[in-house]
Short mmCIF file of C-alpha atoms in Angstrom, two decimals:
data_model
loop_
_atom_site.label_atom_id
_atom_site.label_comp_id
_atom_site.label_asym_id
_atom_site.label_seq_id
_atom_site.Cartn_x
_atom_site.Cartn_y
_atom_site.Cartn_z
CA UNK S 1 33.69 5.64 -7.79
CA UNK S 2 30.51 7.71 -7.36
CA UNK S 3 29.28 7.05 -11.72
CA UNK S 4 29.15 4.41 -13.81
CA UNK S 5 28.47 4.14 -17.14
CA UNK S 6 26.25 1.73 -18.62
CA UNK S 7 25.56 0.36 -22.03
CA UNK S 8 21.68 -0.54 -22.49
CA UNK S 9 20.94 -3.21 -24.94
CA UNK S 10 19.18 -0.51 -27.72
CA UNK S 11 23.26 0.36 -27.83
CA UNK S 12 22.60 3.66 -26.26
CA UNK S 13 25.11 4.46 -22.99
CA UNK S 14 24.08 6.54 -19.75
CA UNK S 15 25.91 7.28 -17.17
CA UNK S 16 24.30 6.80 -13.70
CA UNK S 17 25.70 8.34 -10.56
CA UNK S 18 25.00 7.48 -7.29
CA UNK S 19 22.15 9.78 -6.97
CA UNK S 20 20.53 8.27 -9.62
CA UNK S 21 21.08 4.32 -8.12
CA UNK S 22 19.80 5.67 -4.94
CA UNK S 23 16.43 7.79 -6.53
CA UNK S 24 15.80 4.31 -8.23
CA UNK S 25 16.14 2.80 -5.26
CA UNK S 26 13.58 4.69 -3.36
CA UNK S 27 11.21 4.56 -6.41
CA UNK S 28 11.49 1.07 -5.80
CA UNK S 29 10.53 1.13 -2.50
CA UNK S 30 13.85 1.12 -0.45
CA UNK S 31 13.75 2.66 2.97
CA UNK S 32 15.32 6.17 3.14
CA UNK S 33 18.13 4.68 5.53
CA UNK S 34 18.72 1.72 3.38
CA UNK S 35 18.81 3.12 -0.27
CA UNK S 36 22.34 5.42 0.48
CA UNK S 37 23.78 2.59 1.88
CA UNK S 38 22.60 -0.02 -1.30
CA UNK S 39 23.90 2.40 -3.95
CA UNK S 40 26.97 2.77 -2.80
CA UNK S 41 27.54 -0.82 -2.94
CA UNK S 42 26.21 -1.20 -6.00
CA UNK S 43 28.58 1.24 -7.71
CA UNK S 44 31.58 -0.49 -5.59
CA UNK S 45 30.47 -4.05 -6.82
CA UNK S 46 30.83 -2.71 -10.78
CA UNK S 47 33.65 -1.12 -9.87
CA UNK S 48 35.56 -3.98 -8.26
CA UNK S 49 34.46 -5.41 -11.75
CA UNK S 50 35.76 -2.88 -13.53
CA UNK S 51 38.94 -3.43 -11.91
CA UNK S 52 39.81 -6.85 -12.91
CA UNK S 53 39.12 -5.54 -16.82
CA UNK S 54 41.89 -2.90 -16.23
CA UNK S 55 44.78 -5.08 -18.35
CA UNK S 56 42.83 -5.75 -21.18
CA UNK S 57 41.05 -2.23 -22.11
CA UNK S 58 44.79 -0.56 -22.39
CA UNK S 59 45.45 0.16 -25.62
CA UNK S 60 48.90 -1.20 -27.11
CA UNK S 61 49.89 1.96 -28.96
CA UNK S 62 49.76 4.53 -26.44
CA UNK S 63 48.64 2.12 -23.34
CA UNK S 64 46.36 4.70 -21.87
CA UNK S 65 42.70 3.42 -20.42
CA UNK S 66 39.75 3.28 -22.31
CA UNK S 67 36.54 4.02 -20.79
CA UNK S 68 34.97 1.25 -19.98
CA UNK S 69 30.95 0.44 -20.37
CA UNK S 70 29.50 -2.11 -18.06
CA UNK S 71 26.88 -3.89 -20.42
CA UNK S 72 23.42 -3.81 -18.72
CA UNK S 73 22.75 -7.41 -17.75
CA UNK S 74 25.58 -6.59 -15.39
CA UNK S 75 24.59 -3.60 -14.45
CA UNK S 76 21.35 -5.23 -13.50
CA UNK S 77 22.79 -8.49 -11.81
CA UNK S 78 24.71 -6.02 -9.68
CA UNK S 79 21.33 -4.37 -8.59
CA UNK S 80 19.68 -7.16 -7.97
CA UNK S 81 22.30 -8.90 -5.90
CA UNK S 82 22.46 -6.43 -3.58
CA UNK S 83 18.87 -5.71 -3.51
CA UNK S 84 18.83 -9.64 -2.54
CA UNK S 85 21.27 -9.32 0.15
CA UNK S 86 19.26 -6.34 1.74
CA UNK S 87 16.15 -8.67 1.43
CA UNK S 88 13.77 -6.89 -1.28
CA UNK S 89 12.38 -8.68 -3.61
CA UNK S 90 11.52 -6.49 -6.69
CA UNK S 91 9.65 -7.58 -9.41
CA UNK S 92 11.18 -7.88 -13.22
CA UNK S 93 8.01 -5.46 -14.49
CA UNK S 94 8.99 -3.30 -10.79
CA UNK S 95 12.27 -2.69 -11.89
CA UNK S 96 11.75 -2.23 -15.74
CA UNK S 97 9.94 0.37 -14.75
CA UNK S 98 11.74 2.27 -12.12
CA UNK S 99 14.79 2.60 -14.62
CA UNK S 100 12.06 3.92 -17.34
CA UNK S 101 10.66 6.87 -15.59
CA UNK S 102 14.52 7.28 -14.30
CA UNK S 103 15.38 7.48 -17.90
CA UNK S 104 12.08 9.66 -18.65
CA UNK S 105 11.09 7.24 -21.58
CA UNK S 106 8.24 6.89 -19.97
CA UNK S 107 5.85 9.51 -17.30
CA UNK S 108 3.26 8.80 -14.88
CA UNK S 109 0.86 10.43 -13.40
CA UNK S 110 -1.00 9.73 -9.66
CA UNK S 111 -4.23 11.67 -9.40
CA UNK S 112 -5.22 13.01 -5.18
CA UNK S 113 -8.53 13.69 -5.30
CA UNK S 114 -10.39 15.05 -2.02
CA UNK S 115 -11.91 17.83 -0.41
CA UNK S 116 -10.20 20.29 1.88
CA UNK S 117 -8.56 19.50 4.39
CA UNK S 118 -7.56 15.60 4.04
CA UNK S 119 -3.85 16.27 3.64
CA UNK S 120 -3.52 15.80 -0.45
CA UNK S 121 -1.02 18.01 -0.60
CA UNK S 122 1.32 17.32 2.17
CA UNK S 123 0.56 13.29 0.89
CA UNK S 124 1.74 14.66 -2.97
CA UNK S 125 4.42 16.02 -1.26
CA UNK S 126 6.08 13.00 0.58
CA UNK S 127 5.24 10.98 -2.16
CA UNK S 128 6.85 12.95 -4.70
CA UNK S 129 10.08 13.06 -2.47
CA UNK S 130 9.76 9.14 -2.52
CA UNK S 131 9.16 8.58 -5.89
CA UNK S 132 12.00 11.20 -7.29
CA UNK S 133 9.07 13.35 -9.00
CA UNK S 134 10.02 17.39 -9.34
CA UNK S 135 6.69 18.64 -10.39
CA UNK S 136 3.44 18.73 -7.80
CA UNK S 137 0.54 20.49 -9.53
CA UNK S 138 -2.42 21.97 -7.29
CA UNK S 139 -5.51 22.15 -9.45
CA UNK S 140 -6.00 25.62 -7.19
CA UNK S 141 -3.16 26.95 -9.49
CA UNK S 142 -4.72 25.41 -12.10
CA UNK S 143 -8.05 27.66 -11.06
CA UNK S 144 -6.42 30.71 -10.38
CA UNK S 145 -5.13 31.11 -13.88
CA UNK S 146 -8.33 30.84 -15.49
CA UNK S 147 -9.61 33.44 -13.17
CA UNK S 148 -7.48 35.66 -14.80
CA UNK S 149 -9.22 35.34 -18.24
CA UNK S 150 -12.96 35.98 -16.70
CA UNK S 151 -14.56 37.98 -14.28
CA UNK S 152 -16.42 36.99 -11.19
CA UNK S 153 -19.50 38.55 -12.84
CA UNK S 154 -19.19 36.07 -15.91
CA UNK S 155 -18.36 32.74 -14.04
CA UNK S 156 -19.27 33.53 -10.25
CA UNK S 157 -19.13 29.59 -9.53
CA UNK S 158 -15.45 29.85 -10.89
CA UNK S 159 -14.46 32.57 -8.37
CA UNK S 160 -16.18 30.80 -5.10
CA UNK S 161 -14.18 27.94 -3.05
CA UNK S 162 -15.32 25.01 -4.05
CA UNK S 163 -17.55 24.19 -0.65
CA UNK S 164 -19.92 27.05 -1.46
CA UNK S 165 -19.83 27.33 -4.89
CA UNK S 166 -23.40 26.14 -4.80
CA UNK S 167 -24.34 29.51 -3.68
CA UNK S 168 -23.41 31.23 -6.69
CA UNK S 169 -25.65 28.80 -9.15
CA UNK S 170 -28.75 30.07 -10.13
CA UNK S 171 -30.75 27.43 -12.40
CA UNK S 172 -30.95 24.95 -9.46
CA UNK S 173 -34.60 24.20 -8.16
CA UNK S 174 -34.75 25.12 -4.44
CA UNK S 175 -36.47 21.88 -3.97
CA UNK S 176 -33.39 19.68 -4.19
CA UNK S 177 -32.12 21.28 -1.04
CA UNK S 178 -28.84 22.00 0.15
CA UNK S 179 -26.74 18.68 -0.58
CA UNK S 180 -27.86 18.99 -4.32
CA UNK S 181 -26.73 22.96 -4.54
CA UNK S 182 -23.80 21.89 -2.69
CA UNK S 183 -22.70 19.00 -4.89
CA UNK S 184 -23.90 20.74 -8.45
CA UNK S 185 -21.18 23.77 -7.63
CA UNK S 186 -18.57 21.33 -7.31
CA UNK S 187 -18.90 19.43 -10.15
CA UNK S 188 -19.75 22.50 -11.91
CA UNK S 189 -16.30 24.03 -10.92
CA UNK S 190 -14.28 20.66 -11.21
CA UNK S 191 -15.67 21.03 -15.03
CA UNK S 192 -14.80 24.74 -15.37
CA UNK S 193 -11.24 23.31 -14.44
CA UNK S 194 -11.04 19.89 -16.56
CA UNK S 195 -10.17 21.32 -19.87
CA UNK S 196 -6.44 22.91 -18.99
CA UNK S 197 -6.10 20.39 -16.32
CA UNK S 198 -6.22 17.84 -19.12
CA UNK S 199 -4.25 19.67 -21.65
CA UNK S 200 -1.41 20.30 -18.69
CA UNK S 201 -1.23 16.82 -18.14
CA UNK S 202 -0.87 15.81 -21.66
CA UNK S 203 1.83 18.25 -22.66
CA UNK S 204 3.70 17.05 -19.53
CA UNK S 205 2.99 13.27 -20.14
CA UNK S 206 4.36 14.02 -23.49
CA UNK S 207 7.31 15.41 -22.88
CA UNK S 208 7.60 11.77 -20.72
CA UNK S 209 8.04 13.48 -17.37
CA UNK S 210 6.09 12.62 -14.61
CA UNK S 211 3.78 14.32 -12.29
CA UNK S 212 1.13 14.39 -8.96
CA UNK S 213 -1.49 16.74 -9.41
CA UNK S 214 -3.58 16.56 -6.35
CA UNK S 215 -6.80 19.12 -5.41
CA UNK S 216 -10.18 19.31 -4.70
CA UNK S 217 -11.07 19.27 -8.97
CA UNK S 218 -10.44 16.02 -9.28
CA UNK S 219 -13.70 14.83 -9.24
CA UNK S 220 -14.40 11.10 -9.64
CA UNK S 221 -15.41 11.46 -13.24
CA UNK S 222 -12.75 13.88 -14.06
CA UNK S 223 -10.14 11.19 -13.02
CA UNK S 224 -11.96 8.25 -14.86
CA UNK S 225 -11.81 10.70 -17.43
CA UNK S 226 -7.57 11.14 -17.74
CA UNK S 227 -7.34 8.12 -16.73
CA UNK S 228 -8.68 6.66 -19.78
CA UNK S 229 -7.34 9.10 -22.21
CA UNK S 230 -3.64 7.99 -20.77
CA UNK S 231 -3.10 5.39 -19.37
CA UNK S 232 -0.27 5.76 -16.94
CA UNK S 233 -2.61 8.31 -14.77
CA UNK S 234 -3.49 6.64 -11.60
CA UNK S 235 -6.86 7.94 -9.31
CA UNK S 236 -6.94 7.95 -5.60
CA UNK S 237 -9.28 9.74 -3.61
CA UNK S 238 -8.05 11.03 -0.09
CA UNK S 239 -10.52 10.79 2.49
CA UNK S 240 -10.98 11.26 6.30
CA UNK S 241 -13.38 8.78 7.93
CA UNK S 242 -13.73 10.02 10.74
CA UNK S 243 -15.30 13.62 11.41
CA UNK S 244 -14.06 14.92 13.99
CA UNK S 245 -10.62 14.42 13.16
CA UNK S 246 -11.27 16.14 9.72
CA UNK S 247 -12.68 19.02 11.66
CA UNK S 248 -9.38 19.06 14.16
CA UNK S 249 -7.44 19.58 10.79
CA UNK S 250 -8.89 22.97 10.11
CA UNK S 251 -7.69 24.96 13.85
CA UNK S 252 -4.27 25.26 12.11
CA UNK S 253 -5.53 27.20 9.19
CA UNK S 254 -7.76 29.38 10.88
CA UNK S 255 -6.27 33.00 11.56
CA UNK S 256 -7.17 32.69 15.44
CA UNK S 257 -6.49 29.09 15.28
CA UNK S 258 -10.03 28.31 16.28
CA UNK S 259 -12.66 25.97 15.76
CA UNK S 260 -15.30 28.66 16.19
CA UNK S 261 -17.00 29.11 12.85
CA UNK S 262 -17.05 32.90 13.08
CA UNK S 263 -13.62 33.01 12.92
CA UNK S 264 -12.74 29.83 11.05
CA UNK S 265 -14.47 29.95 7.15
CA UNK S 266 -13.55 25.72 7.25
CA UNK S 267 -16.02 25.30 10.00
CA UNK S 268 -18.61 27.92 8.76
CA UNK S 269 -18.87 25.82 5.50
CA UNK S 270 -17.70 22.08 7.35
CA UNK S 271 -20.91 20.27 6.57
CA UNK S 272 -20.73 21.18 2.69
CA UNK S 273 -17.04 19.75 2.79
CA UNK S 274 -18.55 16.70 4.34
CA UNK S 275 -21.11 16.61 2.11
CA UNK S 276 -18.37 16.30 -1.12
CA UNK S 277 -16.59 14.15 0.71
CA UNK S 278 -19.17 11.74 0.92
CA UNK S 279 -20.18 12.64 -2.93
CA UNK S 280 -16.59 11.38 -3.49
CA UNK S 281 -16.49 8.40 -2.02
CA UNK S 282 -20.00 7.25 -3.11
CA UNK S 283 -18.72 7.89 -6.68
CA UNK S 284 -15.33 6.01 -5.97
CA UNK S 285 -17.21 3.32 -4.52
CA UNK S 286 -19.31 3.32 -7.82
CA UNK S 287 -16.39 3.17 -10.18
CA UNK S 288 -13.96 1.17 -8.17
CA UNK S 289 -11.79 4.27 -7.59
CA UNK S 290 -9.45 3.57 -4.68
CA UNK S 291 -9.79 5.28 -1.31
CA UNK S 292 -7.19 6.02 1.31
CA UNK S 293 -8.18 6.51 4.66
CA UNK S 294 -5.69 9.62 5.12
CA UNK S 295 -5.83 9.43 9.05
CA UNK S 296 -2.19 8.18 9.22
CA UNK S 297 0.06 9.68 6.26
CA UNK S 298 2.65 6.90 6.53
CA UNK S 299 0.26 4.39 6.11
CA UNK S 300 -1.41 6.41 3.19
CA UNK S 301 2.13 6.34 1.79
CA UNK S 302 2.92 3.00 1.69
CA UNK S 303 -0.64 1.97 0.35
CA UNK S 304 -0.56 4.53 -2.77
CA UNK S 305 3.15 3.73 -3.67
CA UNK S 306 2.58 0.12 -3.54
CA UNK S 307 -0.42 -0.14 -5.50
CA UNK S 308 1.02 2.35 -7.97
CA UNK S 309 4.18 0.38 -8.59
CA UNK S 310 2.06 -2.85 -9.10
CA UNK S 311 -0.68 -1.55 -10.88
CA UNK S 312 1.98 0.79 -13.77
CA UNK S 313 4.16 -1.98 -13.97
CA UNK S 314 1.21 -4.56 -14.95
CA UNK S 315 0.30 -1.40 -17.98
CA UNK S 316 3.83 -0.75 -18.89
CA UNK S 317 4.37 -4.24 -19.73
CA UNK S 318 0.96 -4.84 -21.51
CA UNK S 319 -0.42 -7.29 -18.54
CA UNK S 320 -3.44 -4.89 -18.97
CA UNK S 321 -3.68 -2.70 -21.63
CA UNK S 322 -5.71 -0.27 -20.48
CA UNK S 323 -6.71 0.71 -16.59
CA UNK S 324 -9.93 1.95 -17.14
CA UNK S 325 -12.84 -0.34 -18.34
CA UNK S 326 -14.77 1.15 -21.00
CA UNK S 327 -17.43 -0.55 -20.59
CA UNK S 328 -18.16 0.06 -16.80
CA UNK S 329 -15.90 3.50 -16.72
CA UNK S 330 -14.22 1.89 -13.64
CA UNK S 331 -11.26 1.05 -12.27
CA UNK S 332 -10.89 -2.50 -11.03
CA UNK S 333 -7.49 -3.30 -11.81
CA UNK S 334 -6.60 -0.49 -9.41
CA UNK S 335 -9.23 -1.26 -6.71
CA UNK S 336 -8.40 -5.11 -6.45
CA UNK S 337 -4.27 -4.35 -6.47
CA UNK S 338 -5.18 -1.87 -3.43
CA UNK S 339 -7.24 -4.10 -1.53
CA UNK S 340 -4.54 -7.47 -2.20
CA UNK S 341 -2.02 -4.71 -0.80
CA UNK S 342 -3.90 -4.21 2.51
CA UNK S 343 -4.83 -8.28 2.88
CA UNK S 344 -0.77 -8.94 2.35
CA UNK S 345 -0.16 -6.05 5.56
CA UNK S 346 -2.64 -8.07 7.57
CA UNK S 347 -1.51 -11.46 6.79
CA UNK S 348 2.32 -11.04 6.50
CA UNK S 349 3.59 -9.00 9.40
CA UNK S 350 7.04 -9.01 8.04
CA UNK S 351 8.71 -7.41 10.86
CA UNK S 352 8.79 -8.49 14.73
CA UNK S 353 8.60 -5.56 17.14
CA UNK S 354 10.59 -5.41 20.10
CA UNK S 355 7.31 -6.28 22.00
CA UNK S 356 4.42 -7.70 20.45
CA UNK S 357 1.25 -4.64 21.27
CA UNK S 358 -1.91 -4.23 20.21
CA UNK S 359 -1.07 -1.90 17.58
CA UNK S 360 -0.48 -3.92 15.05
CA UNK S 361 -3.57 -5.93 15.48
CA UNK S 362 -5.51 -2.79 15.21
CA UNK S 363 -3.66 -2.40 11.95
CA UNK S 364 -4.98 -5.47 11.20
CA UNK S 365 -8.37 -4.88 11.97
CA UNK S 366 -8.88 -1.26 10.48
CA UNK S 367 -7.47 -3.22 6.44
CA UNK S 368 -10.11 -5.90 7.20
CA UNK S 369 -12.66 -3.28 8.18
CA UNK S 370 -11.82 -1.33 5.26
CA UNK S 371 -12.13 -4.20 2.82
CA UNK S 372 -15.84 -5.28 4.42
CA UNK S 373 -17.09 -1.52 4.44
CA UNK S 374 -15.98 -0.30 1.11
CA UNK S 375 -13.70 2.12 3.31
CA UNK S 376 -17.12 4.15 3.68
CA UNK S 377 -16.06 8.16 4.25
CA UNK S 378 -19.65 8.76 5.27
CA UNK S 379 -20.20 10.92 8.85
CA UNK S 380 -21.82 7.54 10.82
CA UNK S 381 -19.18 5.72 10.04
CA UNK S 382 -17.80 4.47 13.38
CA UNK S 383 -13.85 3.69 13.18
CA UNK S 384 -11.79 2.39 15.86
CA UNK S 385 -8.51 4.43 16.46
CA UNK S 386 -5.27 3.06 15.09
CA UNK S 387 -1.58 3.11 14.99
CA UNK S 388 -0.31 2.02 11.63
CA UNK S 389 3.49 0.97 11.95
CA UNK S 390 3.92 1.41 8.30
CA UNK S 391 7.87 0.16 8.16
CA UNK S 392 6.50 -3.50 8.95
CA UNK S 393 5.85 -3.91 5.19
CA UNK S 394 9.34 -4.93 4.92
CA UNK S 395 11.41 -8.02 5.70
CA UNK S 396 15.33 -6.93 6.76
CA UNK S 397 18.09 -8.51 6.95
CA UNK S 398 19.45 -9.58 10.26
CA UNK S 399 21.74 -7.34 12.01
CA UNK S 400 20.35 -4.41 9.91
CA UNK S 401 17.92 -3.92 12.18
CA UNK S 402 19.11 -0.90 13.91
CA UNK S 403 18.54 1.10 10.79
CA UNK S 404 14.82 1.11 11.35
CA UNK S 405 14.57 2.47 14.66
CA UNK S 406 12.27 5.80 15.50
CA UNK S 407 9.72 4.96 12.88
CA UNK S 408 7.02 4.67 15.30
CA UNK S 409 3.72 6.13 13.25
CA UNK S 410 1.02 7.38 15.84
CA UNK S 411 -1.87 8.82 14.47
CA UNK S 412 -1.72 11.53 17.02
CA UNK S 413 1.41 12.82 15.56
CA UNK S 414 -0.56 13.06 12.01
CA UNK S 415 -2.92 15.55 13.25
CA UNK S 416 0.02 18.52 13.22
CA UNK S 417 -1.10 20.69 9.97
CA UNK S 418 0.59 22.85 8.50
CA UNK S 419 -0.45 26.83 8.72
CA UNK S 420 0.13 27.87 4.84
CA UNK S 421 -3.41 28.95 4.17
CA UNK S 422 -2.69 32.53 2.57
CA UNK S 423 -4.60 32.66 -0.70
CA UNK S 424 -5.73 29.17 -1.67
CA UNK S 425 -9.38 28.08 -0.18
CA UNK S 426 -9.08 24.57 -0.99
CA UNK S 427 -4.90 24.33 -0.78
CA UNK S 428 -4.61 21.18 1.69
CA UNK S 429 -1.84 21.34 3.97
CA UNK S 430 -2.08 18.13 5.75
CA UNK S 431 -0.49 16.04 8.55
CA UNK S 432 2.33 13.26 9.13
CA UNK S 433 5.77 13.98 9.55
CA UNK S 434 7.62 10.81 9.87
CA UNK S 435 9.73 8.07 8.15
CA UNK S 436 7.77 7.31 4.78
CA UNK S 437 7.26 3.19 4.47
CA UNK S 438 8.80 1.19 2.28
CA UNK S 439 7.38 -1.55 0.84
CA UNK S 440 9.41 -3.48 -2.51
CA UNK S 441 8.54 -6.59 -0.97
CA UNK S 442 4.81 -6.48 -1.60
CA UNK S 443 4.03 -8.22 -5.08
CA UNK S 444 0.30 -7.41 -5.79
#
């Protein structure tokens, strides 16, 4: 039995296959390895149920078989009993809404802001394969259209990259020096861009399907600002601490793969992406706006799934009405969820290694560092290396153990980017190419 048809309590009936169970299951936080596995017994359970009903749902007339709906408090007993006997604990508000995005009667929306080069769109892309989402938006696209509707002459800030679109402004005294010029291009373009980015989303939210838009647009305040015109729109900001990792990022999408800034435009213009990055986090840190630390993509992962499944779940059910505060345009509901997240890593290590190494104590360390610091992005910030296992957000069942071998995150193996830098200046092909976490256990 790979369907099963269900009969929700409004009286409407879907029909879920085992696709579906599984996509849920992910959405949920499942492990890749694990969800397959769960949704097949799921759909066996109802159908052993099922079974026993066969003599009584044959007509008498004819003494064919009727189809037979399996009400939804089964339905969900079933899911939960198994998710019980895999050992993840799901939340009522969790689950409610993993089955309403499923269902698209509701959308959401997670916002990747960051400058170039901090893998948002390599993070948008694992995380849309986790969460079951089919469109990723790039506010580059988002760009390049309106280019088409004005000449470089008429908006030359419009037509620069983003890092040197300073150079194109006009009206800015020379006194304020370069960081100013630098930072009043960018918000000047991430405006330029706001308008169709926020009628895009809307249309899309509307239609209740769900999206990640990441680029280098999405300014603090242009977050804050969807963010409070609908409310299931979630802002991170992307960030890499440390410098000269960000700067090891941008060999791969050089032409000569080269650090050598006559031949790499990323290095020619590297201290103006520093410079917004820093802009960014100073604002996030302003407005409570959650920062990831995108030096290992696993980790980054597990910390922006988790908080978003905690944090939608607490709106969707009317916990909190609203995730902006209008008073102080910020976002604490979202900044406290992610920083409970990262004290639960530190203080429940769920899952033993074979050996007990340092790693996970510098796992430790770099959550409480990031918790004391305000996960400052700034240049002098001095960060001790780290290997994040990111699977040891999970407790597993005994003798299931097996299924979780090879997800050993190093951050080396993050640094591999990806050479797809053909027309987009600020298109962010990042790192990371393991096992995603999982992480249903976690109840922020």
């Amino acid at each position: 039995m790979d369907s099963v048809c269900v009969r929700r309590p409004d009286g409407t009936v879907r029909r879920y296959s085992e696709h579906h169970v599984q996509s849920v299951l992910q959405f949920l936080g499942c492990k890749l390895n694990h969800a397959p596995n769960m949704a097949v017994e799921i759909l066996r359970d109802l159908h052993q149920q099922q079974s026993t009903m066969a003599e009584s749902a044959k007509t008498p007339a004819t003494g064919t078989e009727e189809t037979e709906c399996v009400e939804y408090s089964a339905f969900r007993q079933a899911v939960y009993a198994v998710l019980a006997s895999w050992q993840y604990r799901v939340p009522d508000a969790q689950y409610d809404l993993a089955w309403c995005v499923r269902d698209r009667r509701r959308g959401i929306c997670i916002l990747l802001g960051g400058t170039s080069g901090c893998g948002k769109s390599t993070l948008a892309s694992l995380l849309a394969s986790r969460l079951g989402v089919t469109t990723v938006l790039s506010t580059d696209n988002i760009r390049n259209v309106l280019r088409s509707f004005v000449s470089e002459e008429e908006n030359p800030v419009l037509w620069a990259s983003s890092y040197h679109a300073g150079e194109s402004l006009v009206d800015v005294e020379q006194d304020g020096g370069v960081e100013e010029r630098v930072i009043r291009g960018y918000r000047d373009q991430a405006e330029a861009v706001f308008p169709q980015l926020r009628t895009t989303v809307q249309q899309i939210l509307s239609r209740r399907e769900s999206v990640i838009i990441e680029g280098v647009h999405l300014s603090v305040d242009v977050m804050l600002r969807l963010a409070e015109e609908l409310p299931m729109c979630l802002p991170f900001v992307i960030c890499i601490n440390k410098e000269a990792k960000h700067a090891e990022r941008f060999a791969t999408r050089a032409k000569y793969m080269t650090l050598e800034p006559r031949f790499n435009k990323y290095m020619k213009y590297f201290e103006n992406i520093r410079l917004i990055q820093n802009h960014l986090c100073r604002e996030a840190d302003k407005y409570s706006v959650p920062k990831v630390d995108n030096t290992n993509v696993d980790r980054s992962v597990a910390v922006i799934h988790s908080t978003m499944l905690s944090v939608l779940a607490h709106i969707a059910n009317g916990t909190f009405p609203q995730l902006v505060d209008t008073d102080t345009h910020s976002t604490p509901l979202l900044r406290n969820s992610k920083a409970m997240m990262l004290r639960l890593i530190r203080e429940r290590p769920l899952r033993r290694w074979p050996a007990e190494s340092n790693d996970a104590h510098e796992d430790q360390d770099v959550a409480t560092n990031e918790e004391k610091s305000g996960n400052n992005c700034g240049p002098e910030r001095k960060e001790s290396n780290h290997s994040g296992h990111a699977d040891g957000y999970h407790i597993h069942r005994s003798g299931r153990e097996n299924d979780d071998e090879n997800d050993d995150d190093n951050d080396d193996d993050d640094d591999n980017g990806d050479n797809n830098d053909d027309n987009d200046d600020d298109d962010d092909d990042g790192d990371g190419d393991g096992d995603l976490a999982s992480h249903s256990d976690i109840a922020i």
